[in-house]
PDB file of C-alpha atoms in Angstrom:
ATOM      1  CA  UNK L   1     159.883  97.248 273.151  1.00  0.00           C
ATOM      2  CA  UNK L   2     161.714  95.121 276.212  1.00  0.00           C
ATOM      3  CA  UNK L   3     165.604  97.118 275.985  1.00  0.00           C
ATOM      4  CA  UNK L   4     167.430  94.596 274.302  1.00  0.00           C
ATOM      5  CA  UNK L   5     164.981  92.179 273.177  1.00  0.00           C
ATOM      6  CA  UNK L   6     162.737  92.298 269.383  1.00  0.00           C
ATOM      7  CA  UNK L   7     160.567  95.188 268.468  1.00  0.00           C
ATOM      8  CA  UNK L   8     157.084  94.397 267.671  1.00  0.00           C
ATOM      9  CA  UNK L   9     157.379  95.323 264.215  1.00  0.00           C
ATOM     10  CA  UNK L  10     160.211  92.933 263.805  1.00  0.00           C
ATOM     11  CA  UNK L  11     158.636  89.761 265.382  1.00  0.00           C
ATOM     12  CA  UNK L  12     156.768  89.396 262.033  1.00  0.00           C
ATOM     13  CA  UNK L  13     159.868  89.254 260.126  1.00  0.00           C
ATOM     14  CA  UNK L  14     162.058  87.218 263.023  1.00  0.00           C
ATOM     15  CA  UNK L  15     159.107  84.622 262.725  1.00  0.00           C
ATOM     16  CA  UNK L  16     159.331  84.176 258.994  1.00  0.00           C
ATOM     17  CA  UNK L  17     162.641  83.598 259.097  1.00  0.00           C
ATOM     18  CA  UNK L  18     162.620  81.411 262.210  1.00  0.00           C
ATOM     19  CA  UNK L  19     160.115  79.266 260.151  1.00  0.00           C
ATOM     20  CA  UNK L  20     163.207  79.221 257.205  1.00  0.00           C
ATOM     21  CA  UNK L  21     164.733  76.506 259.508  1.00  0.00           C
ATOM     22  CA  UNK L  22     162.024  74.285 259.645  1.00  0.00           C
ATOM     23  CA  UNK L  23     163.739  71.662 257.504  1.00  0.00           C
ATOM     24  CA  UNK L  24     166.562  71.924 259.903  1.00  0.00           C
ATOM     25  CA  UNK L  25     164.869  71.575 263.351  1.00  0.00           C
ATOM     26  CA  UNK L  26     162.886  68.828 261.858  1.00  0.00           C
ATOM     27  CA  UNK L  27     165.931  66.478 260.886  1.00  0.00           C
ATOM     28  CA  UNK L  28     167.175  67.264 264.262  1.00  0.00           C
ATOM     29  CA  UNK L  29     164.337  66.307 265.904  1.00  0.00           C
ATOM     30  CA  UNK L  30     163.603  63.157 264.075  1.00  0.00           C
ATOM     31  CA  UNK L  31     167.162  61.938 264.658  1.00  0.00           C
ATOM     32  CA  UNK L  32     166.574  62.838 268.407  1.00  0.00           C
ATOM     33  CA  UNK L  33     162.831  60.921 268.893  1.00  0.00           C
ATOM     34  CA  UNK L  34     163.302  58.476 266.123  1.00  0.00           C
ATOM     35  CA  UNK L  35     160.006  58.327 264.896  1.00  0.00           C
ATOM     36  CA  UNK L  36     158.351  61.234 262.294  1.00  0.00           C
ATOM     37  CA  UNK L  37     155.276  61.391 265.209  1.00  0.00           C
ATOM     38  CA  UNK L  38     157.534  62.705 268.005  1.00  0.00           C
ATOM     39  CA  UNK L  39     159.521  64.629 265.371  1.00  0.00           C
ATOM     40  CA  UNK L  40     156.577  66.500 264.628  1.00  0.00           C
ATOM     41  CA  UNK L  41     155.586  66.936 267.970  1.00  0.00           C
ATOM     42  CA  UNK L  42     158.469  68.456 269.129  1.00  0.00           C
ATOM     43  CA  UNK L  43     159.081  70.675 266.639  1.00  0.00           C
ATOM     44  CA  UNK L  44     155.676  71.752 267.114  1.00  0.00           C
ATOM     45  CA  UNK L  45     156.896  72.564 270.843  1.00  0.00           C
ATOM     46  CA  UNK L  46     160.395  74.201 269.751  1.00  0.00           C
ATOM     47  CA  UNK L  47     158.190  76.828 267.301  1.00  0.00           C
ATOM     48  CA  UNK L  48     155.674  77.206 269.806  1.00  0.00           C
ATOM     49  CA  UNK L  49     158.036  78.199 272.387  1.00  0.00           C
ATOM     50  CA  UNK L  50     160.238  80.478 269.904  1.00  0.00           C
ATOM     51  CA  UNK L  51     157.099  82.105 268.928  1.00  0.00           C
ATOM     52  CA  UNK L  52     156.335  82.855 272.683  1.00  0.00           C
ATOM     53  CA  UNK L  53     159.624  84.768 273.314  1.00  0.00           C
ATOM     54  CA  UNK L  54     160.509  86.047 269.983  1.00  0.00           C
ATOM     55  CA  UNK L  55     161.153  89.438 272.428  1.00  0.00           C
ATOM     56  CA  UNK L  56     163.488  88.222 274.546  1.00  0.00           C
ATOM     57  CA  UNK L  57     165.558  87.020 271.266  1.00  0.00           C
ATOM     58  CA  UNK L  58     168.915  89.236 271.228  1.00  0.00           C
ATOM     59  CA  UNK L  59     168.451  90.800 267.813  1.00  0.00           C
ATOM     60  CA  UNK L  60     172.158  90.442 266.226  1.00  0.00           C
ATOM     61  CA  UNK L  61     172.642  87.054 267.744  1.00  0.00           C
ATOM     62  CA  UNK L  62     171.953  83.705 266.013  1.00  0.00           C
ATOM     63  CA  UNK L  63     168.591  82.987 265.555  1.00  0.00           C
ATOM     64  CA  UNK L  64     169.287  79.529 264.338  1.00  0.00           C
ATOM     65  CA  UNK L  65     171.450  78.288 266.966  1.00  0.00           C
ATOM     66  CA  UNK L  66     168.470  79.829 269.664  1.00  0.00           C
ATOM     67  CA  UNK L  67     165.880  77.499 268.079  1.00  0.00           C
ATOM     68  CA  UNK L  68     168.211  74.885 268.058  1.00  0.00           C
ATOM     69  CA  UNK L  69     168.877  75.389 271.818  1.00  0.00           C
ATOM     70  CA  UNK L  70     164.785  75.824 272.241  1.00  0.00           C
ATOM     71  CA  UNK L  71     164.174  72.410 270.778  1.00  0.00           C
ATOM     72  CA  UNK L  72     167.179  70.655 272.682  1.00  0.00           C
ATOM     73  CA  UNK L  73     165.518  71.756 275.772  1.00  0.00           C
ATOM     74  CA  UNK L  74     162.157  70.686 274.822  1.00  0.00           C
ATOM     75  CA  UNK L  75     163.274  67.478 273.996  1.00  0.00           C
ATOM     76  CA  UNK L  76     165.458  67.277 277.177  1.00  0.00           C
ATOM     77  CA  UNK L  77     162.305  68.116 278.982  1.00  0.00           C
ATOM     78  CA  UNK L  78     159.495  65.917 276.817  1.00  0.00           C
ATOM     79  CA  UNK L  79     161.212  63.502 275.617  1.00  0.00           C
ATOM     80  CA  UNK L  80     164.369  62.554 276.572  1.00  0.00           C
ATOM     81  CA  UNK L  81     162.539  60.009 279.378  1.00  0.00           C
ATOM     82  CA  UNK L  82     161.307  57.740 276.648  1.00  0.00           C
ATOM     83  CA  UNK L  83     163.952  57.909 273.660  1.00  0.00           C
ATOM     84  CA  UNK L  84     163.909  55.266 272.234  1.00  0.00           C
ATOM     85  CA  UNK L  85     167.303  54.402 272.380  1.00  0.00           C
ATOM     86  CA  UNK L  86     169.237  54.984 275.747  1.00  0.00           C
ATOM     87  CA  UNK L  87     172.688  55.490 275.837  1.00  0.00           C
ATOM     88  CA  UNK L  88     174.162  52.317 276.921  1.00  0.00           C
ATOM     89  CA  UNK L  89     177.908  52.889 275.601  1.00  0.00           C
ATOM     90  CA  UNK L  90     180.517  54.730 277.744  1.00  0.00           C
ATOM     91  CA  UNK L  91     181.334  57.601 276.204  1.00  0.00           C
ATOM     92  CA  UNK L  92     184.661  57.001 277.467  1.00  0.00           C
ATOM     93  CA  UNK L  93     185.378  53.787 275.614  1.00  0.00           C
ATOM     94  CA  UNK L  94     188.172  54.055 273.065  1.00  0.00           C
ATOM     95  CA  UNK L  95     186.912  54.488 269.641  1.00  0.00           C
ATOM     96  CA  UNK L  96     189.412  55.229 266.667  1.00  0.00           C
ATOM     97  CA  UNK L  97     188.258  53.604 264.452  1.00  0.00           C
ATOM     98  CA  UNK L  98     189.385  54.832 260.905  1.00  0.00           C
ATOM     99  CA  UNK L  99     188.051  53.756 257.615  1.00  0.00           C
ATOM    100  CA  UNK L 100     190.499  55.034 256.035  1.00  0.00           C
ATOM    101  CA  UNK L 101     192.987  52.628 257.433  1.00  0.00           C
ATOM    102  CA  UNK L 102     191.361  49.632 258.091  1.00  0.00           C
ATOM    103  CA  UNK L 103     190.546  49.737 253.948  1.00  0.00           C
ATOM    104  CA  UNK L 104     194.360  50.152 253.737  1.00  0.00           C
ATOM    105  CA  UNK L 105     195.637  47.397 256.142  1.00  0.00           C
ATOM    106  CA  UNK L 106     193.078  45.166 254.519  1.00  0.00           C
ATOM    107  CA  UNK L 107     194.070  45.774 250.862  1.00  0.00           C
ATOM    108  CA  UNK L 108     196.684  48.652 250.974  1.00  0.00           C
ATOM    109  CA  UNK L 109     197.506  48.756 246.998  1.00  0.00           C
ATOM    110  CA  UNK L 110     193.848  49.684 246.335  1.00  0.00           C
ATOM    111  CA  UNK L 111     194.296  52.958 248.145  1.00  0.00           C
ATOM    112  CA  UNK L 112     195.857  54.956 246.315  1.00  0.00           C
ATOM    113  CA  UNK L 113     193.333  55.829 244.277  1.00  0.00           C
ATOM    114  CA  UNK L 114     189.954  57.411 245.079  1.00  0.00           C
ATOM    115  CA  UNK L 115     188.650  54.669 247.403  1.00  0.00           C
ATOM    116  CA  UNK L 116     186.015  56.980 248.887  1.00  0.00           C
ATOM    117  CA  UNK L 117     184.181  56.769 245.707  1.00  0.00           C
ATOM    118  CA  UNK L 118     183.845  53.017 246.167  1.00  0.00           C
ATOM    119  CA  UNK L 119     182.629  53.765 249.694  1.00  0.00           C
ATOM    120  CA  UNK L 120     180.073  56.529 248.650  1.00  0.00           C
ATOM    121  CA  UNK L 121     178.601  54.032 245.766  1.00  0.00           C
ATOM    122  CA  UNK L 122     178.298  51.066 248.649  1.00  0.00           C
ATOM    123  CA  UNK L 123     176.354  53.594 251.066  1.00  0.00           C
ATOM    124  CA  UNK L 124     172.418  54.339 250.563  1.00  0.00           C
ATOM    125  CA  UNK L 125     171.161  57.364 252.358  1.00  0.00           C
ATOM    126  CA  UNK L 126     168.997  54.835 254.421  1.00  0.00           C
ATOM    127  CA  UNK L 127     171.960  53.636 255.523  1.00  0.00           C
ATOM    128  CA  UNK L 128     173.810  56.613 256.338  1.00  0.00           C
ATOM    129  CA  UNK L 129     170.912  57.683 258.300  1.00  0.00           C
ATOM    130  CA  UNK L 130     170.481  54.312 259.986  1.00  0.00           C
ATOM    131  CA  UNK L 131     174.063  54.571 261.134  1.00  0.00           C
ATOM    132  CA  UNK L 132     173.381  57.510 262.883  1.00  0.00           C
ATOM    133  CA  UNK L 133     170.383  56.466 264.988  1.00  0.00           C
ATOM    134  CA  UNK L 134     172.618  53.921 266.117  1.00  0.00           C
ATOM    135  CA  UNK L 135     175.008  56.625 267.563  1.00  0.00           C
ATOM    136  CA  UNK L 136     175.055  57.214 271.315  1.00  0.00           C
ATOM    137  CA  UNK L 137     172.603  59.791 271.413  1.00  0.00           C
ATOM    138  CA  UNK L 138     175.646  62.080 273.019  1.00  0.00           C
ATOM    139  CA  UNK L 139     177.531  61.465 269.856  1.00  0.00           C
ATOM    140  CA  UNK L 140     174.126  61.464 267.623  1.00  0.00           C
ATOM    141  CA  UNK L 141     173.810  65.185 268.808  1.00  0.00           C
ATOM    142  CA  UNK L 142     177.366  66.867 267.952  1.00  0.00           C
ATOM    143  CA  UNK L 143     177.689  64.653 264.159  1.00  0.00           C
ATOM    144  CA  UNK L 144     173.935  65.647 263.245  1.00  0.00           C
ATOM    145  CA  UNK L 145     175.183  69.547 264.169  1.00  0.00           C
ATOM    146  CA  UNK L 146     177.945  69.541 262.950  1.00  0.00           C
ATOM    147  CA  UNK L 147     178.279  67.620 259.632  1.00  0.00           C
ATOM    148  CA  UNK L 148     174.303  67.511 258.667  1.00  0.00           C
ATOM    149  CA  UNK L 149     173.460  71.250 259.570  1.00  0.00           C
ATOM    150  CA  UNK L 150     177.032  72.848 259.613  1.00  0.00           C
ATOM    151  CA  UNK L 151     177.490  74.443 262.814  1.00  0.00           C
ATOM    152  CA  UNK L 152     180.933  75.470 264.690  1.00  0.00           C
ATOM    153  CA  UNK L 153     182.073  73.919 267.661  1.00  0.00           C
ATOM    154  CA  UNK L 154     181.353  77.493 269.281  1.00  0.00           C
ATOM    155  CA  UNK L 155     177.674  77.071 268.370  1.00  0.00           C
ATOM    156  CA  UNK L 156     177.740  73.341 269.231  1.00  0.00           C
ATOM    157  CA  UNK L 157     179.076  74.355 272.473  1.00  0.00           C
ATOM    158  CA  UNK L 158     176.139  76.943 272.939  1.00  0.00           C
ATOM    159  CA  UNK L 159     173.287  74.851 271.384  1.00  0.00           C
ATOM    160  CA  UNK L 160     174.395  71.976 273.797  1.00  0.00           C
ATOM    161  CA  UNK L 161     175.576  73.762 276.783  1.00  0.00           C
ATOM    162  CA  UNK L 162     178.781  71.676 277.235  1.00  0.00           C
ATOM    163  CA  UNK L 163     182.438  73.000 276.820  1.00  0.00           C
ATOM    164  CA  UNK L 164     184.191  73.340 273.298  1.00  0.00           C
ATOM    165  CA  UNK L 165     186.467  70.785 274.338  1.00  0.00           C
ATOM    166  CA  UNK L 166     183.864  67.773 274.773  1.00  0.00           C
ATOM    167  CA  UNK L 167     182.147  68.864 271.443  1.00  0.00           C
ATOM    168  CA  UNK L 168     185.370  67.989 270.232  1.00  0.00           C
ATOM    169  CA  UNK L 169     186.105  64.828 271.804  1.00  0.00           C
ATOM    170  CA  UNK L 170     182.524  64.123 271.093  1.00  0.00           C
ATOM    171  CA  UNK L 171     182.592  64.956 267.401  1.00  0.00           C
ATOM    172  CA  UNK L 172     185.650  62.970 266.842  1.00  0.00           C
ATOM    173  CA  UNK L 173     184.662  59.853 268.459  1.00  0.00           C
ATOM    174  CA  UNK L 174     181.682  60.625 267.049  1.00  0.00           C
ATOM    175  CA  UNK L 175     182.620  60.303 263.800  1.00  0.00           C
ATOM    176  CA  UNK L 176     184.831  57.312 264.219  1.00  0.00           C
ATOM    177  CA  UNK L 177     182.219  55.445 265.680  1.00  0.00           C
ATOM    178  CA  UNK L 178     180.309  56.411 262.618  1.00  0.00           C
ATOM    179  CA  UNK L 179     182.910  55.037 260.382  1.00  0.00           C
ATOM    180  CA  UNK L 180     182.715  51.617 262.786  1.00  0.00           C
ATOM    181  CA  UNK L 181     179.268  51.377 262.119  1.00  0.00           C
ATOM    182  CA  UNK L 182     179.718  51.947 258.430  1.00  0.00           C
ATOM    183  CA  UNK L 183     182.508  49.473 257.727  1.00  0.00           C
ATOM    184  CA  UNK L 184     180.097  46.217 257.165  1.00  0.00           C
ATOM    185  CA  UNK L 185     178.222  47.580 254.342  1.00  0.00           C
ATOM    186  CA  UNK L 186     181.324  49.005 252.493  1.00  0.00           C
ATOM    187  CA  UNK L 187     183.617  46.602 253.176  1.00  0.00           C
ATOM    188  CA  UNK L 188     181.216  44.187 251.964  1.00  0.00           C
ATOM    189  CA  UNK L 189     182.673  45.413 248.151  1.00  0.00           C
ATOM    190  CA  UNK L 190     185.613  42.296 247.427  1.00  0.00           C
ATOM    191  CA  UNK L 191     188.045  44.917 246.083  1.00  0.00           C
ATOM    192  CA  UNK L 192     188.129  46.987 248.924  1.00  0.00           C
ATOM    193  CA  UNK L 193     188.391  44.179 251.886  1.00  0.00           C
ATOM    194  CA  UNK L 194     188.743  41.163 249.617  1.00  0.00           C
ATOM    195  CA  UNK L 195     187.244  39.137 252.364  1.00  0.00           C
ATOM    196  CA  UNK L 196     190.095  39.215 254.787  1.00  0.00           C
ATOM    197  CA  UNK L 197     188.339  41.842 257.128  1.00  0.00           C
ATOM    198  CA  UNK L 198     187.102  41.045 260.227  1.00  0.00           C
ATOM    199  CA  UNK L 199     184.134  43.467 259.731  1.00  0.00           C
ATOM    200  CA  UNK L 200     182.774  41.729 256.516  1.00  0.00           C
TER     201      UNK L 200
ATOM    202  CA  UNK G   1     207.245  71.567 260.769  1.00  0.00           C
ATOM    203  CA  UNK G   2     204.238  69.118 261.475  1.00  0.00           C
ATOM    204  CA  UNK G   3     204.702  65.160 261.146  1.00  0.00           C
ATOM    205  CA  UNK G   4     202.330  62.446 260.480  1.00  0.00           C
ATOM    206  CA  UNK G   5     201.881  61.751 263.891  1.00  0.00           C
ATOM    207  CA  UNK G   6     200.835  65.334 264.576  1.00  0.00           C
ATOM    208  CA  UNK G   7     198.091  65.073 261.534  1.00  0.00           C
ATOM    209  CA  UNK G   8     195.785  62.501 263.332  1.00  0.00           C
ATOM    210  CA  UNK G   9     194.465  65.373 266.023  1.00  0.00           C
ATOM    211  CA  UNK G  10     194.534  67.580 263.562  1.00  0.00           C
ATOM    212  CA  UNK G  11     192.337  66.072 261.095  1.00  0.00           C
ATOM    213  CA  UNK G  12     188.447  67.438 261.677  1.00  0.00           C
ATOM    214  CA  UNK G  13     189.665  70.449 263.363  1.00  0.00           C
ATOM    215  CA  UNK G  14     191.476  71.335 260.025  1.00  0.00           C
ATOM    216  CA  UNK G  15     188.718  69.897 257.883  1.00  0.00           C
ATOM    217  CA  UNK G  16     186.167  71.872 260.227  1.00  0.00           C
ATOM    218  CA  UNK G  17     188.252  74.745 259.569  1.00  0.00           C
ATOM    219  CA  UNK G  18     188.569  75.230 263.391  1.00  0.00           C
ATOM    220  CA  UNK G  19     192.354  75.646 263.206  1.00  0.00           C
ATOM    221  CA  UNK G  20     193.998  78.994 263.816  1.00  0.00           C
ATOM    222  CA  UNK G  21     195.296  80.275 260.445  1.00  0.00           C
ATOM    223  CA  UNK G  22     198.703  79.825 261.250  1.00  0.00           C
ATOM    224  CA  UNK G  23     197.784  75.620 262.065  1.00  0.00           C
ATOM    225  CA  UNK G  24     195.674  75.409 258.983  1.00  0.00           C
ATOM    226  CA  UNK G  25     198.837  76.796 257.055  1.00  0.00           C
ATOM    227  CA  UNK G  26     200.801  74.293 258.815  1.00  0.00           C
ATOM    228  CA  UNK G  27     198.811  71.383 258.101  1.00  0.00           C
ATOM    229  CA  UNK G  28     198.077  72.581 254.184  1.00  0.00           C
ATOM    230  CA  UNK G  29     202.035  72.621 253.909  1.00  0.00           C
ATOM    231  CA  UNK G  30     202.324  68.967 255.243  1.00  0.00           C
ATOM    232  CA  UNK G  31     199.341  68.020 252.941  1.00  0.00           C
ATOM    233  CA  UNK G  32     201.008  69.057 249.885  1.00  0.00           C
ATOM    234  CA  UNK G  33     204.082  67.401 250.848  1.00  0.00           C
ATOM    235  CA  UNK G  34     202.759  64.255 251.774  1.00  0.00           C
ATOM    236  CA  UNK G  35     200.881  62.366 249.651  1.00  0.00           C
ATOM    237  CA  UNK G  36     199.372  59.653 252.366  1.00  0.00           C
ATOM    238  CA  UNK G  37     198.286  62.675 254.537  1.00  0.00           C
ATOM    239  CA  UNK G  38     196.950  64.289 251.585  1.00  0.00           C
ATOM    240  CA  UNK G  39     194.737  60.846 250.505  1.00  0.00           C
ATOM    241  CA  UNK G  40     193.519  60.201 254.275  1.00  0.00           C
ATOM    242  CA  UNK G  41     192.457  63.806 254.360  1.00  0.00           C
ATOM    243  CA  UNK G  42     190.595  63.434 250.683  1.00  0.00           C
ATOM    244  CA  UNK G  43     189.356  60.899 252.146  1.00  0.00           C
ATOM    245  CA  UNK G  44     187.804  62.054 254.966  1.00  0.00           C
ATOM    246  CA  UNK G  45     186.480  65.179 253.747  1.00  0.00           C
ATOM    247  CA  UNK G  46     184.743  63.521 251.125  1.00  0.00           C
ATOM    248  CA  UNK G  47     183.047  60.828 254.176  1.00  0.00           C
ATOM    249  CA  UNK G  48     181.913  63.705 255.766  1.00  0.00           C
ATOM    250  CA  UNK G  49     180.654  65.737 253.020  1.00  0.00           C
ATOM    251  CA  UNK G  50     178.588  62.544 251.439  1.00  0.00           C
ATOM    252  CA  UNK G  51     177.208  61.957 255.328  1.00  0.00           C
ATOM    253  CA  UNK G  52     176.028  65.722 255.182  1.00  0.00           C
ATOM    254  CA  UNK G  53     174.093  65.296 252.184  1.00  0.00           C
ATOM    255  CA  UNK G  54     172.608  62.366 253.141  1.00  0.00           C
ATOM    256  CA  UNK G  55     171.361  63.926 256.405  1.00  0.00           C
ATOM    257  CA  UNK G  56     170.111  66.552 254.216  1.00  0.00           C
ATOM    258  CA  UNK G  57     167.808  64.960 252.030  1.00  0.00           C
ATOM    259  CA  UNK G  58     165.240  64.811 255.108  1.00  0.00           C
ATOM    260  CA  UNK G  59     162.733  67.427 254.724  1.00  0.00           C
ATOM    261  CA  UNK G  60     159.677  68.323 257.245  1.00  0.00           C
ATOM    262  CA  UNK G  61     156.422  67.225 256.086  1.00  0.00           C
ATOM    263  CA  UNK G  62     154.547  69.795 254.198  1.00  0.00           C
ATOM    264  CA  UNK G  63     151.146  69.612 256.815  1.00  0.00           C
ATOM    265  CA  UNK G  64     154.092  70.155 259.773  1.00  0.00           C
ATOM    266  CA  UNK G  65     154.952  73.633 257.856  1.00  0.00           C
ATOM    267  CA  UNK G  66     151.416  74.485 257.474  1.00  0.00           C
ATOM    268  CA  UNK G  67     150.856  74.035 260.811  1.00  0.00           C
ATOM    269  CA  UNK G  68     153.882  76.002 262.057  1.00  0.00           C
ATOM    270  CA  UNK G  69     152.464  79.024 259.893  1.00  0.00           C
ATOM    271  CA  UNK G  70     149.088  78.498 261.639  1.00  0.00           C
ATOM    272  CA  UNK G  71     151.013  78.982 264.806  1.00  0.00           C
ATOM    273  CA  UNK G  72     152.506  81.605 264.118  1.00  0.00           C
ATOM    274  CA  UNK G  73     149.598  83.395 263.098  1.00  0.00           C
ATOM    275  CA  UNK G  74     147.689  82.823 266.194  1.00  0.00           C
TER     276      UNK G  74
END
């Protein structure tokens, strides 16, 4: 047994659960190529890789957060060349964007109720997931790990490689570039925008 | 004491839970005195959640698992 890494005898059991996160690594990847094919493919690759050097895993330390990190870099390395969606949006452009309050500016009485009900009944899964493809893929990274799969910002940070801070900044405009992107199909109801929004 | 200007950088930290204990206190006491805070927050958390299960409903392909266990078996 290598001093800190996996015993042999617990490779077996590391691998089963490694494969418990399938359903996991494969949303991630499929929001990352943007096609089920490469999806596949890479987490193929990711698995492959994990399987490899299941002994130099750090029992005690997160095993999901290390695949996720495996399959970032394979991506980075396989794929990232030909996504299919370049990121041509400064990340430093001001986004703040709130749903919350454009709904109110447009038709403030009707918010003081429950309008995200309205808003959840207006959005299809397809279009949830559509929204997100159309993040920067820098942004399409920290909202898939953070809100789809429920990771920290520490893990984020460690999955990613980048400073707690950005997956912050990231996450937030993120999110409120989400909530741009949104807007059309909810605001399409008349009793939340009654037509006066620019976004309709 | 926090005001509503202070709740807008606040607001998916606190909903993230990523708050020290003493902030999230401080932010649950403006929340329950201030109704507008308290709906925007709702709000929000309930975006977010609805988001996550949407995200969720994507599963991997059954012949991708079976091939992952072939893998690992090799």
């Amino acid at each position: 047994m290598a001093k800190d890494g996996v015993a042999p005898g617990n490779a077996g059991q590391l691998s089963e659960e490694a494969i418990g996160y399938l359903d996991a690594l494969y949303r991630m990847a499929l929001r990352l190529t943007g096609n089920t094919h490469d999806a596949e493919d890479l987490v193929q690759e990711t698995y492959l890789r994990a399987f490899r050097s299941l002994h130099q895993f750090q029992p005690g330390t997160n095993l999901r957060a290390w695949l996720f990190r495996i399959l970032m870099n394979a991506f980075i390395n396989e794929y990232r060349r030909q996504a299919r969606r370049p990121t041509n949006t400064s990340l430093d452009e001001l986004d703040e964007f709130s749903l919350y309050h454009q709904m109110r500016a447009n038709n403030s009485h009707q918010v003081s109720g429950q309008p995200e009900q309205e808003v959840v009944t207006r959005l299809t899964e397809e279009r949830v997931l559509a929204a997100l493809d159309e993040l920067p893929i820098e942004f399409r990274q920290v909202v898939q790990l953070a809100d789809i799969e429920g990771f920290t910002y520490r893990e984020i940070a460690e999955v990613l490689g980048i400073p707690i801070g950005t997956v912050m900044s990231r996450l937030h405009r993120g999110r409120r570039r989400l909530q741009r992107l949104l807007a059309p199909s909810v605001c399409h109801s008349p009793s939340l925008c009654q037509g006066r929004s620019s976004l309709c | 004491m926090l005001n509503c200007d202070d709740m807008a950088e606040r607001l998916y930290p606190y909903l993230d839970r990523e708050l020290s204990p003493e902030e999230m206190a401080a932010v649950k006491r403006h929340l329950q005195d201030c109704p507008p805070c308290r709906h925007w927050f709702v709000f929000e958390e309930n975006i977010l959640r609805y988001i996550g299960e949407c995200g969720r409903k994507v599963r991997a392909p059954e012949e991708l698992a079976a091939r992952i266990r072939e893998l690992r078996q090799s």
